[in-house]
Amino acid sequence: MADTSSGPVAVILTALQVEYDAVSARLEGLTRSSEKGTVFERGRLPGTPWTVVLAQTGPGNDNAALVTQHAYDLYRPRVLLFVGIAGGLKDDIRIGDVVIGERIYDYREKQSPRGDHYRPRGWEAPWRLVQHVQRMTFGPDVAGRVRVAPIASGNVVLDRETSELGEVLRGNYDDAVAIEMESAGVCRAAHLIGGLDTLTIRGISDKADGGKGRADAGGSQEIAAWCAAAVAVRILASLAPEQETPTLPDAGSVGGAPGAGSASQELLGASAAGTDESGPPEEGKPPTVPPPHHRWTLLSRARLGRRAQPAGRTRTTLMACGAVALVGVLVAVLLKATADAGPPDGDSALKSCKVSQARVKLHVAASIDLSKSLSDAARDYGARQSPDGTCVKVEVSSVNSGTAMRALRGGWPEDDGPRPDVWSPAGSEWVDLARTTSGGRRLLPESEPRSIVTSPLTIAMPKPMAETMGWPETTIGWSDLAKWAEDPTHFWAEHGNKQWGALKLGKTNPDYSTSGLNATIGAFYAKTGTTGELSIRDVDSSANQAFVRNIEKSVVHYGDTTLTFLANLRAADDKGGREEVLKYISAVTVEESAVVAYNKGYPCGAYSYTRGCEQRGKPKTPLVSFYPKDSDPASDHPYVQLGGMSKAKQKVSDDFLTYLHSTDAYRKHFAPYGYRTYERKVLAHTGIDQDHGALRTPQTKGYDAPDGEVLDRLQQVWASLRRRANVLVVIDTSKSMDDKVPGTGDSKMQLLRRAEPARFGPGGFADTDRVGLWKFSNAASLDGKHHYVPLVDIGPMGEKLTDHHGLTRRDELKDEVNGLVPNGATGLYSTVDAAVDSMRKDYDPAAINAIVLLTDGRNEGVPPTPTLKDVLARIGTPDERVRVFTVAYGSKADQQDANGRTVLEEIAAATGAHAYDAKDPKVLSEVLTSVISNF
């Protein structure tokens, strides 16, 4: 039974993963347990005494009722909130609005035998909670209007106004403003339990009018989930368990109950003398549950410092509630505010102005690992008034450093999205690379940019392995890695740990990732033995290339960011602890900040919006840092002001950098995630210490960074030095691939054919890489035997095919993709099973053996076997591992299992790979570019 002894307990339930992620991101110190098959995570709501237990029910009222009962039996919560998304039923309700259910209608209930009449059954929310939330105002985490109104709940999704269900709702539940699938089950369970205060909080993600798929593809579920979660934590923070006083994170953002007296009148409502029911009851004794009207004390208006709104008044919005992740490639974070006053001037030389008055935006495009911190900093910085009186606010978007560099080289054409005013890649190397073209030189200033923060590159190892190699007293370097890679198979056996298998190195792709680029630079410097500037001659040296190629031999796979490696490492840690971690990887080249953040509980090694990257409990097996002794590049996160800015933007841009350099901004937004200051200093109490796998003053060897021309040559040469790929591409050709993509006029298959990586051009796989192609749907639509058909046998991309008129395999792959015709159902499981089996028969121990699986649907229209469980058991063995990188293509792709993970995530995780999201088909090209960066 779970331990709930650390404070009063609230349970929050969600149905979908997107809802779960939005809530868990607002909790800290999460730890996970599995109780009778249900996974619970327990953490703290910052600034309050609450212990929050979080669980995911899956869709449907029956599941929700069972998990509600289960959570109550285990934790005896003082309140239970169901938080999630819903469809809107009224014309005046908008996406992003939040509905708090004052009454829940179970629209499944009491149909007459003839099927023509209903007897509505409803569940009332606790009166005192309804009264409380009606008088609250919601602060800067909340966007959209917050409405207290009835909600309809059943087991059918409404996505068409003119359907029979729509008629039933209008005829019997015409005051309901939202529709969903779980709250009736929660309310019924709470009714049977007796005395359990429950509240439903739903963000509107669609209008239940036939446009759900289009809205979902545009990120509406993420918006709605984040807004609902923001409202939920505000409500929870405003409810003070008796005799306990929470410290609200923003006391001015929540209104108290009306009718309070003077400031000395601290509490409202009756006080109860009952026992603390925050933990489970003693065995053999029934739980002590005080009467509902004794359970709550509400914070007074005087304490909260904000006049309460009159009952029924529509609440105004103060700020956009959160971020919408656009498939990991370009995430725009738009933070709106309509507060009456801006933030205090603090370290700013410019006066603040109301964000609502800002008509000019300073757009900052930041590297993926720093963008969330910069977004938070921009929110705190607020809007500023330039000397000419223009009010300017800062907006931050997330862009891969390599992707932005390529856009700048071309002058940042419109196809690459809006051009930023400020660019902050992870390292200055990308600035030098961008300057190698006239387009880049036109946009980039000649002066050297200043850093925002810094982080040295490390060779990170799981702590048991590092201690075997002498950490922390000794260090290693690139020359050591090259020597170890000469015989990776027997490396750990020679060091007395045969059970750890072969030496396995994780390294990102230097065409996209700063850590990968810096690791490659470091390896060349280590071989030359110089600290002077690297030359093209050094890069072209056959001896130097052989040295670097030797290191690449032990790479398990590449990637466009370090997030993939660290997320997989944490998944292994969660699954099997130390032994599973040590089987996955031996060392990975990452920034020091990623090591610190990983050990603090950020599974992706960064403070990130990316799904699954929210902070949780610390890993069982931490990482520790070796600082390469023979050259140690660093990520300096430059702040690059592009040409063409107005004077108003320029003034605010300069001022924003001054703010970022302030001690307060550093301590709040960067130090908690392992970054050093822009001057490469470590301030006290920032987590850069041995306890978090880092050394405050490592002994490193400096070097002069190469210029852009050398870096460009290094990237070209690396393509011939990297580990070879042995890859099977498997493409879904089910009938749904013919569906039109809203806003494009094209089908999903047409967009796939035009996606540059799917055209197998020279910018992806090299001529020496071995690649093959399958298609799949169902047997009845193919050859009658299998759900898949091999189209191109695996072989070298540059090989000329004698039976194809001299065409190369690259040409044949492109032609086959152009000829794909959608038809049939989706035999996903048997195709994955067969593909992995085929790749094992064609396994190349000197290559990265992998499958790229693209599907727009789920396993359906085929026999029930093999099951997902069967497939996962067969594909997940570590011997001759074939990694399956999955791509969920389109809004209907993939489905969640009972534990809240999607099927494609399960498949990728079982093989030590990564699941990619192209739910918005328009970003498929960028997603496939990220996938191919693994090879």
XYZ file of C-alpha atoms in Angstrom, residues 258-902:
645
model
C -17.171 36.800 0.023
C -18.311 38.104 3.323
C -14.982 37.858 5.128
C -14.351 40.331 7.923
C -11.080 41.965 8.855
C -7.627 40.669 8.002
C -7.514 38.914 11.368
C -10.423 36.708 10.359
C -8.175 34.056 8.805
C -10.496 31.143 8.169
C -14.051 30.603 7.038
C -16.326 27.656 7.662
C -16.700 25.244 10.535
C -13.623 23.689 12.066
C -13.541 19.972 12.701
C -11.758 18.055 15.395
C -11.480 14.843 13.423
C -8.365 12.842 12.711
C -6.049 13.299 9.764
C -7.419 11.015 7.083
C -4.537 11.567 4.669
C -3.228 8.010 4.838
C -4.756 4.559 4.439
C -6.611 3.136 7.485
C -4.993 0.684 9.815
C -5.556 -2.903 8.792
C -8.821 -4.250 10.140
C -10.245 -0.832 10.988
C -12.665 1.198 8.903
C -11.433 4.624 7.790
C -12.431 7.660 9.797
C -14.096 10.085 7.416
C -15.413 13.327 8.949
C -18.720 14.716 7.705
C -18.326 16.577 4.411
C -19.263 19.995 5.848
C -16.417 19.698 8.379
C -13.767 18.803 5.899
C -12.803 22.153 4.405
C -11.550 25.503 5.584
C -11.374 28.135 2.864
C -8.787 30.887 2.629
C -10.244 34.309 3.328
C -10.363 37.293 1.003
C -8.021 39.184 3.347
C -5.334 36.546 3.093
C -5.545 36.245 -0.659
C -5.431 39.968 -1.238
C -7.912 39.993 -4.151
C -11.564 41.135 -4.216
C -13.868 38.195 -4.946
C -15.884 38.248 -8.149
C -19.671 38.252 -7.852
C -21.299 34.853 -8.325
C -22.006 34.050 -11.948
C -19.723 36.746 -13.347
C -17.591 35.659 -16.292
C -13.944 35.576 -15.294
C -11.436 37.338 -17.522
C -8.231 35.738 -18.692
C -4.773 36.793 -17.653
C -2.359 34.646 -19.598
C -2.117 31.738 -22.034
C -2.091 28.546 -20.056
C 0.704 26.595 -21.591
C 2.600 25.362 -24.565
C 1.557 23.275 -27.547
C 4.277 20.843 -28.759
C 4.344 20.609 -32.558
C 5.921 17.152 -32.887
C 9.256 18.004 -31.348
C 10.501 20.139 -34.185
C 9.066 23.672 -33.966
C 7.200 24.392 -30.731
C 5.699 27.887 -30.491
C 5.116 29.008 -26.927
C 2.702 31.939 -26.875
C 2.280 33.462 -23.428
C -0.444 36.134 -23.307
C -1.234 38.436 -20.441
C -3.854 41.039 -19.685
C -2.796 41.941 -16.171
C -3.406 45.512 -15.054
C 0.287 46.191 -14.514
C 3.543 44.777 -15.827
C 6.267 43.225 -13.681
C 8.614 45.312 -11.559
C 11.485 46.880 -13.421
C 14.159 44.909 -11.497
C 17.280 44.493 -13.618
C 15.651 46.105 -16.649
C 16.689 49.542 -17.882
C 13.311 49.906 -19.602
C 9.958 50.615 -18.034
C 7.409 47.846 -17.963
C 4.132 48.108 -19.855
C 0.968 46.068 -19.962
C 1.383 42.917 -22.002
C -2.122 43.512 -23.357
C -0.828 46.756 -24.869
C 2.150 45.141 -26.628
C 1.585 45.348 -30.371
C 5.150 44.360 -31.260
C 6.694 40.954 -30.604
C 10.375 40.146 -30.250
C 10.636 36.580 -31.581
C 13.432 34.472 -30.068
C 14.195 31.082 -31.678
C 16.029 28.965 -29.085
C 17.614 25.528 -28.970
C 15.350 22.758 -27.739
C 17.145 22.276 -24.413
C 16.992 25.970 -23.411
C 13.677 27.089 -24.912
C 11.489 26.218 -21.908
C 13.747 28.167 -19.524
C 13.804 31.123 -21.898
C 10.017 30.990 -22.225
C 9.659 31.197 -18.465
C 12.187 34.024 -18.324
C 10.293 35.912 -21.042
C 7.079 35.533 -19.071
C 8.700 37.000 -15.958
C 10.338 39.760 -17.975
C 6.931 40.774 -19.306
C 6.506 43.597 -21.811
C 8.823 46.608 -21.986
C 8.546 50.085 -23.378
C 11.283 51.186 -25.753
C 12.508 54.802 -25.642
C 10.140 55.734 -28.496
C 7.157 54.501 -26.446
C 6.591 51.188 -28.291
C 5.437 48.370 -26.007
C 7.226 45.111 -26.958
C 6.807 41.611 -25.578
C 9.156 38.614 -25.988
C 8.009 35.308 -27.452
C 10.160 32.166 -27.564
C 9.936 29.207 -29.938
C 11.900 25.960 -29.919
C 14.033 25.163 -32.972
C 16.717 22.533 -33.431
C 20.110 24.265 -33.774
C 21.044 22.445 -36.985
C 17.629 23.064 -38.545
C 17.793 26.800 -37.813
C 21.348 26.966 -39.159
C 20.219 25.520 -42.502
C 17.323 27.987 -42.683
C 19.673 30.908 -42.051
C 22.105 29.692 -44.695
C 19.300 30.049 -47.207
C 18.270 33.481 -45.938
C 15.425 31.950 -43.882
C 12.835 31.460 -46.658
C 9.099 31.571 -45.899
C 8.846 27.770 -46.081
C 10.892 27.612 -42.866
C 8.332 29.662 -40.945
C 8.523 33.199 -39.539
C 12.066 34.504 -39.315
C 13.169 35.195 -35.734
C 14.639 38.442 -34.456
C 17.023 36.653 -32.090
C 18.552 33.211 -32.503
C 19.994 31.203 -29.628
C 21.484 27.916 -30.819
C 23.120 25.684 -28.234
C 26.615 26.550 -29.459
C 28.419 29.279 -31.407
C 29.620 26.675 -33.910
C 26.203 26.907 -35.589
C 26.643 30.649 -36.044
C 29.980 30.066 -37.786
C 28.378 27.387 -39.987
C 25.497 29.694 -40.936
C 27.959 32.414 -41.956
C 29.485 30.205 -44.666
C 26.819 31.385 -47.165
C 25.852 34.828 -48.387
C 22.323 34.367 -47.040
C 23.649 33.649 -43.575
C 26.156 36.499 -43.639
C 23.408 38.906 -44.666
C 21.306 38.051 -41.603
C 24.007 37.465 -38.998
C 26.076 40.261 -37.410
C 29.850 40.255 -37.766
C 30.406 40.799 -34.061
C 30.688 37.797 -31.776
C 27.490 37.157 -29.813
C 27.383 36.975 -26.014
C 26.381 33.821 -24.172
C 23.211 33.387 -22.154
C 24.536 30.442 -20.129
C 27.231 27.808 -20.656
C 27.700 24.071 -20.167
C 30.815 21.988 -20.880
C 30.581 18.779 -22.882
C 31.008 15.554 -20.916
C 31.387 11.853 -21.515
C 28.622 10.686 -19.173
C 28.492 7.145 -17.836
C 26.144 5.269 -15.508
C 27.707 5.622 -12.079
C 28.640 1.919 -11.559
C 30.539 1.887 -14.858
C 32.190 5.232 -14.159
C 33.381 4.085 -10.748
C 34.884 1.013 -12.380
C 36.887 3.403 -14.574
C 38.046 5.453 -11.561
C 35.525 8.283 -11.270
C 35.735 10.864 -9.730
C 39.495 10.747 -9.055
C 40.492 9.978 -12.648
C 39.247 11.230 -15.977
C 39.170 9.966 -19.549
C 39.335 11.498 -22.995
C 38.573 10.967 -26.661
C 41.773 8.983 -27.089
C 40.521 6.539 -24.439
C 37.232 6.089 -26.278
C 39.083 5.392 -29.517
C 41.235 2.776 -27.795
C 38.261 1.139 -26.086
C 36.389 0.983 -29.404
C 39.113 -1.210 -30.936
C 37.496 -4.200 -29.219
C 34.112 -3.084 -27.869
C 32.740 -6.629 -27.610
C 35.132 -7.711 -24.850
C 35.710 -4.342 -23.189
C 33.679 -4.885 -20.016
C 34.775 -8.499 -19.676
C 38.370 -7.263 -19.576
C 37.341 -4.927 -16.740
C 35.762 -7.717 -14.706
C 32.127 -7.099 -15.667
C 31.270 -9.481 -18.473
C 27.565 -9.211 -17.607
C 27.513 -5.627 -18.940
C 28.045 -6.878 -22.501
C 29.801 -4.805 -25.147
C 30.931 -1.188 -24.888
C 28.025 0.889 -26.233
C 28.396 4.610 -26.956
C 25.544 7.098 -27.398
C 26.337 10.061 -29.634
C 24.107 12.515 -31.429
C 24.287 13.472 -35.088
C 26.688 16.430 -35.622
C 24.530 17.658 -38.509
C 21.795 18.552 -36.001
C 23.024 18.331 -32.417
C 25.533 20.519 -30.582
C 26.773 17.720 -28.339
C 27.350 15.528 -31.413
C 29.138 18.318 -33.252
C 31.289 19.167 -30.231
C 32.131 15.506 -29.639
C 33.318 15.177 -33.235
C 35.358 18.387 -32.941
C 36.845 17.123 -29.689
C 37.832 13.810 -31.246
C 39.722 15.519 -34.081
C 41.498 17.819 -31.616
C 42.446 14.853 -29.461
C 44.106 13.117 -32.413
C 45.999 16.186 -33.598
C 47.168 16.913 -30.050
C 46.904 20.631 -30.655
C 45.034 23.395 -28.866
C 45.405 25.668 -31.881
C 42.754 26.113 -34.504
C 41.763 22.986 -36.413
C 42.354 23.180 -40.180
C 40.739 21.551 -43.202
C 43.982 19.670 -43.685
C 43.568 18.169 -40.193
C 40.018 17.112 -41.041
C 41.091 15.533 -44.342
C 43.987 13.607 -42.777
C 43.434 9.850 -43.252
C 45.045 9.089 -39.872
C 42.786 11.555 -38.074
C 39.741 10.194 -39.865
C 40.659 6.628 -38.902
C 40.866 7.735 -35.264
C 37.390 9.286 -35.371
C 35.940 6.350 -37.326
C 37.156 4.021 -34.579
C 35.162 5.941 -31.973
C 32.045 5.860 -34.160
C 32.234 2.035 -34.363
C 30.827 1.660 -30.852
C 27.842 4.007 -31.345
C 24.518 2.196 -30.797
C 22.622 4.798 -32.854
C 22.659 8.550 -33.407
C 19.877 11.122 -32.973
C 19.013 14.775 -33.492
C 19.017 15.548 -29.752
C 20.324 13.999 -26.536
C 16.735 13.841 -25.264
C 16.261 10.509 -27.053
C 19.220 8.803 -25.356
C 18.442 10.078 -21.894
C 14.720 9.293 -22.188
C 15.601 5.726 -23.213
C 18.074 5.508 -20.357
C 15.421 6.592 -17.874
C 12.919 4.131 -19.375
C 15.457 1.367 -18.796
C 15.998 2.604 -15.238
C 12.259 2.575 -14.554
C 11.873 -0.857 -16.097
C 14.711 -2.786 -14.502
C 16.963 -0.449 -12.547
C 20.725 -0.756 -12.627
C 21.062 -3.910 -14.734
C 18.698 -2.685 -17.446
C 20.531 0.676 -17.610
C 23.921 -0.975 -17.961
C 22.652 -3.130 -20.815
C 21.383 -0.101 -22.739
C 24.418 2.160 -22.877
C 27.960 2.522 -21.515
C 28.624 6.186 -22.222
C 26.906 9.098 -23.916
C 28.323 12.450 -24.974
C 26.102 15.141 -23.454
C 26.400 18.555 -21.856
C 27.030 18.765 -18.116
C 23.630 20.436 -17.710
C 21.922 17.342 -19.122
C 23.646 15.128 -16.534
C 22.626 17.403 -13.655
C 19.035 17.722 -14.882
C 18.773 13.958 -15.468
C 19.930 13.230 -11.932
C 17.424 15.766 -10.585
C 14.614 13.742 -12.142
C 14.223 15.275 -15.613
C 14.155 12.095 -17.737
C 15.206 13.831 -20.961
C 18.060 15.714 -19.327
C 16.385 19.073 -19.872
C 13.530 21.244 -18.688
C 11.291 20.576 -21.662
C 7.751 20.729 -23.030
C 8.295 17.419 -24.808
C 5.865 14.719 -23.756
C 7.359 12.414 -21.123
C 10.085 14.888 -20.150
C 8.358 16.299 -17.067
C 10.240 16.059 -13.780
C 9.653 12.958 -11.681
C 11.579 11.082 -8.989
C 15.335 10.732 -9.282
C 16.713 7.768 -11.289
C 17.852 4.697 -9.384
C 21.100 4.643 -11.369
C 22.477 8.178 -11.854
C 24.834 9.427 -14.542
C 28.201 11.005 -13.761
C 30.428 13.233 -15.863
C 33.902 12.707 -17.243
C 35.320 15.925 -18.682
C 37.489 14.945 -21.695
C 41.095 15.520 -20.731
C 42.363 15.972 -24.289
C 39.941 18.745 -25.365
C 36.680 19.886 -23.884
C 34.307 21.923 -26.054
C 31.359 23.646 -24.418
C 27.859 24.745 -25.341
C 27.834 28.525 -24.891
C 24.200 29.249 -25.915
C 24.875 32.524 -27.774
C 22.321 35.314 -28.024
C 22.456 36.306 -31.711
C 20.569 39.396 -32.832
C 19.680 39.090 -36.511
C 19.751 42.021 -38.896
C 16.663 43.987 -39.841
C 15.242 44.634 -36.372
C 13.449 47.906 -35.678
C 14.964 50.279 -33.138
C 12.222 49.420 -30.647
C 12.923 45.694 -30.932
C 16.667 46.288 -30.720
C 16.322 48.207 -27.432
C 14.125 45.546 -25.872
C 16.369 42.780 -27.202
C 19.428 44.368 -25.550
C 17.487 44.843 -22.339
C 16.197 41.265 -22.321
C 19.766 39.940 -22.516
C 20.718 42.184 -19.590
C 17.834 40.675 -17.647
C 18.933 37.128 -18.568
C 22.409 37.881 -17.195
C 21.057 39.000 -13.835
C 21.741 36.782 -10.847
C 18.049 36.472 -10.052
C 17.154 35.326 -13.568
C 20.047 32.845 -13.581
C 19.123 31.341 -10.223
C 15.446 31.045 -11.128
C 15.491 29.947 -14.761
C 18.847 28.294 -15.499
C 20.681 27.139 -12.378
C 18.000 24.565 -11.411
C 18.699 22.716 -14.671
C 22.475 22.491 -14.415
C 23.707 25.488 -16.430
C 26.740 27.598 -15.552
C 26.566 31.383 -15.862
C 27.395 33.178 -19.101
C 30.840 33.770 -17.549
C 31.204 29.983 -16.973
C 30.920 30.395 -13.207
C 29.124 28.137 -10.750
C 27.206 29.947 -8.038
C 26.493 28.327 -4.693
C 23.545 25.948 -4.285
C 22.905 25.417 -7.986
C 23.247 21.609 -8.181
C 26.474 21.521 -10.182
C 28.229 19.221 -7.740
C 29.332 15.650 -7.249
C 25.982 14.653 -5.760
C 24.432 15.408 -9.152
C 27.200 13.801 -11.206
C 29.213 16.964 -11.929
C 32.469 18.545 -10.787
C 32.522 22.260 -10.001
C 36.126 22.792 -11.130
C 37.062 20.053 -13.617
C 40.548 19.958 -15.090
C 40.052 20.493 -18.816
C 42.140 21.407 -21.825
C 41.003 24.461 -23.743
C 41.144 24.901 -27.485
C 40.484 27.433 -30.232
C 37.175 26.771 -31.936
C 37.414 25.988 -35.681
C 36.008 28.471 -38.184
C 32.884 27.894 -40.246
C 34.644 26.503 -43.333
C 36.413 23.862 -41.239
C 33.194 22.946 -39.470
C 31.403 22.602 -42.794
C 34.122 20.265 -44.041
C 34.005 18.309 -40.784
C 30.276 17.644 -41.257
C 30.886 16.502 -44.826
C 33.660 14.131 -43.779
C 31.710 12.757 -40.830
C 29.132 11.278 -43.234
C 31.810 8.834 -44.394
C 33.104 8.133 -40.866
C 29.870 7.391 -39.008
C 28.659 3.902 -38.323
C 26.867 2.383 -41.294
C 23.073 1.945 -41.260
C 21.168 -1.285 -41.978
C 17.564 -0.085 -42.123
C 14.184 -1.398 -43.243
C 11.560 1.267 -43.957
C 7.992 -0.002 -43.399
C 5.112 2.196 -44.654
C 1.409 1.847 -43.882
C -0.694 1.786 -47.072
C -4.099 1.198 -45.458
C -7.127 2.952 -46.951
C -6.992 5.757 -44.387
C -3.792 7.030 -46.036
C -6.155 8.402 -48.698
C -7.799 10.738 -46.155
C -7.487 14.429 -46.922
C -5.367 16.555 -44.604
C -7.320 19.670 -43.551
C -5.922 22.895 -44.908
C -3.813 21.272 -47.641
C -6.137 19.769 -50.249
C -3.832 16.727 -50.301
C -4.120 13.236 -48.878
C -1.722 11.851 -46.290
C -0.169 9.643 -48.982
C 0.393 12.632 -51.273
C 2.142 14.528 -48.471
C 4.265 11.471 -47.742
C 5.394 11.209 -51.369
C 6.479 14.862 -51.335
C 8.307 14.702 -47.985
C 11.980 15.111 -48.845
C 13.307 12.290 -46.602
C 10.734 9.887 -48.128
C 12.252 10.671 -51.532
C 15.494 9.041 -50.352
C 17.648 11.888 -51.608
C 21.402 12.161 -50.925
C 20.805 14.385 -47.883
C 19.598 11.383 -45.867
C 21.139 7.931 -46.220
C 24.644 7.615 -47.659
C 25.386 5.409 -50.676
C 27.064 2.848 -48.373
C 24.029 2.566 -46.070
C 21.897 -0.547 -46.590
C 18.180 0.235 -46.910
C 15.070 -1.730 -47.879
C 11.328 -1.032 -48.165
C 8.095 -2.830 -47.189
C 4.476 -1.748 -47.397
C 1.679 -3.092 -45.207
C -2.101 -3.056 -44.796
C -3.913 -6.417 -44.503
C -3.555 -9.791 -46.248
C -6.902 -9.615 -48.043
C -5.786 -6.425 -49.773
C -2.299 -7.689 -50.622
C -1.202 -11.212 -51.542
C -3.662 -13.085 -49.335
C -0.857 -14.528 -47.200
C 0.677 -11.681 -45.206
C -0.256 -8.191 -44.100
C 2.979 -6.885 -45.646
C 4.771 -7.013 -48.981
C 8.557 -6.517 -49.461
C 9.097 -3.971 -52.235
C 12.874 -3.373 -52.254
C 15.380 -5.807 -50.747
C 17.900 -4.381 -48.280
C 21.177 -3.408 -49.878
C 23.555 -0.463 -50.430
C 21.793 2.722 -51.470
C 24.261 3.441 -54.261
C 24.203 -0.076 -55.714
C 23.015 -0.367 -59.338
C 20.237 -2.926 -59.705
C 20.757 -5.153 -62.756
C 17.045 -5.957 -63.092
C 16.018 -2.285 -63.001
C 17.752 -0.907 -66.106
C 20.777 0.345 -64.208
C 18.845 2.303 -61.612
C 20.362 2.512 -58.160
C 18.565 1.236 -55.091
C 18.026 4.872 -54.128
C 16.149 5.430 -57.420
C 14.094 2.277 -56.926
C 13.106 3.241 -53.390
C 11.906 6.629 -54.603
C 9.903 5.064 -57.448
C 8.245 2.548 -55.126
C 7.177 5.254 -52.679
C 5.713 7.264 -55.565
C 3.726 4.193 -56.620
C 2.146 3.362 -53.249
C -1.653 3.061 -53.413
C -3.735 3.073 -50.196
C -6.097 0.135 -49.664
C -7.268 -2.184 -46.910
C -6.995 -2.362 -43.120
C -3.968 -2.157 -40.791
C -2.085 -5.335 -39.833
C 0.323 -3.513 -37.534
C 1.337 -6.154 -34.989
C 2.097 -9.021 -37.353
C 4.023 -6.651 -39.644
C 6.247 -5.422 -36.800
C 6.806 -9.011 -35.682
C 7.789 -10.149 -39.166
C 9.948 -7.099 -39.881
C 12.044 -7.562 -36.738
C 12.418 -11.277 -37.497
C 13.543 -10.451 -41.048
C 16.079 -7.893 -39.830
C 17.571 -10.354 -37.359
C 18.172 -12.756 -40.228
C 19.926 -9.925 -42.091
C 21.681 -8.562 -38.982
C 24.905 -6.609 -39.546
C 26.999 -6.413 -36.342
C 29.031 -3.528 -37.776
C 25.963 -1.388 -38.505
C 23.014 0.287 -36.804
C 20.240 -2.254 -37.362
C 16.852 -0.592 -37.293
C 13.332 -0.345 -38.659
C 11.508 2.892 -39.476
C 7.784 2.202 -39.079
C 5.287 4.798 -40.328
C 1.579 4.262 -39.710
C -1.533 6.430 -39.692
C -3.711 3.941 -37.821
C -3.881 1.178 -35.282
C -4.006 -2.612 -35.443
C -7.511 -3.286 -36.790
C -9.410 -5.221 -39.432
C -7.125 -8.236 -38.961
C -7.139 -11.445 -36.847
C -6.637 -10.972 -33.070
C -3.240 -12.663 -33.038
C -0.485 -11.866 -32.570
C -1.354 -9.548 -29.697
C 0.699 -6.534 -28.689
C 1.965 -8.505 -25.697
C 3.172 -11.287 -28.011
C 5.002 -8.827 -30.245
C 6.659 -6.902 -27.390
C 7.944 -10.146 -25.882
C 9.618 -11.144 -29.150
C 11.070 -7.826 -30.330
C 12.580 -6.607 -27.054
C 15.506 -8.986 -26.585
C 18.884 -7.211 -26.266
C 20.774 -9.792 -28.348
C 21.082 -8.698 -31.972
C 18.887 -5.752 -31.077
C 16.847 -4.259 -33.900
C 15.580 -0.827 -32.910
C 12.116 0.120 -34.171
C 11.715 3.882 -34.625
C 7.996 4.584 -34.944
C 6.183 7.515 -36.563
C 2.519 8.171 -35.687
C 1.208 9.873 -38.828
C -2.077 11.793 -38.716
C -4.537 12.692 -35.979
C -6.037 9.189 -35.722
C -2.733 7.349 -35.488
C -1.818 5.253 -32.470
C -3.837 4.405 -29.380
C -3.241 4.303 -25.658
C -2.972 1.123 -23.642
C -4.211 0.582 -20.093
C -1.105 2.269 -18.657
C -1.544 5.424 -20.700
C 1.334 4.798 -23.103
C 0.646 4.534 -26.795
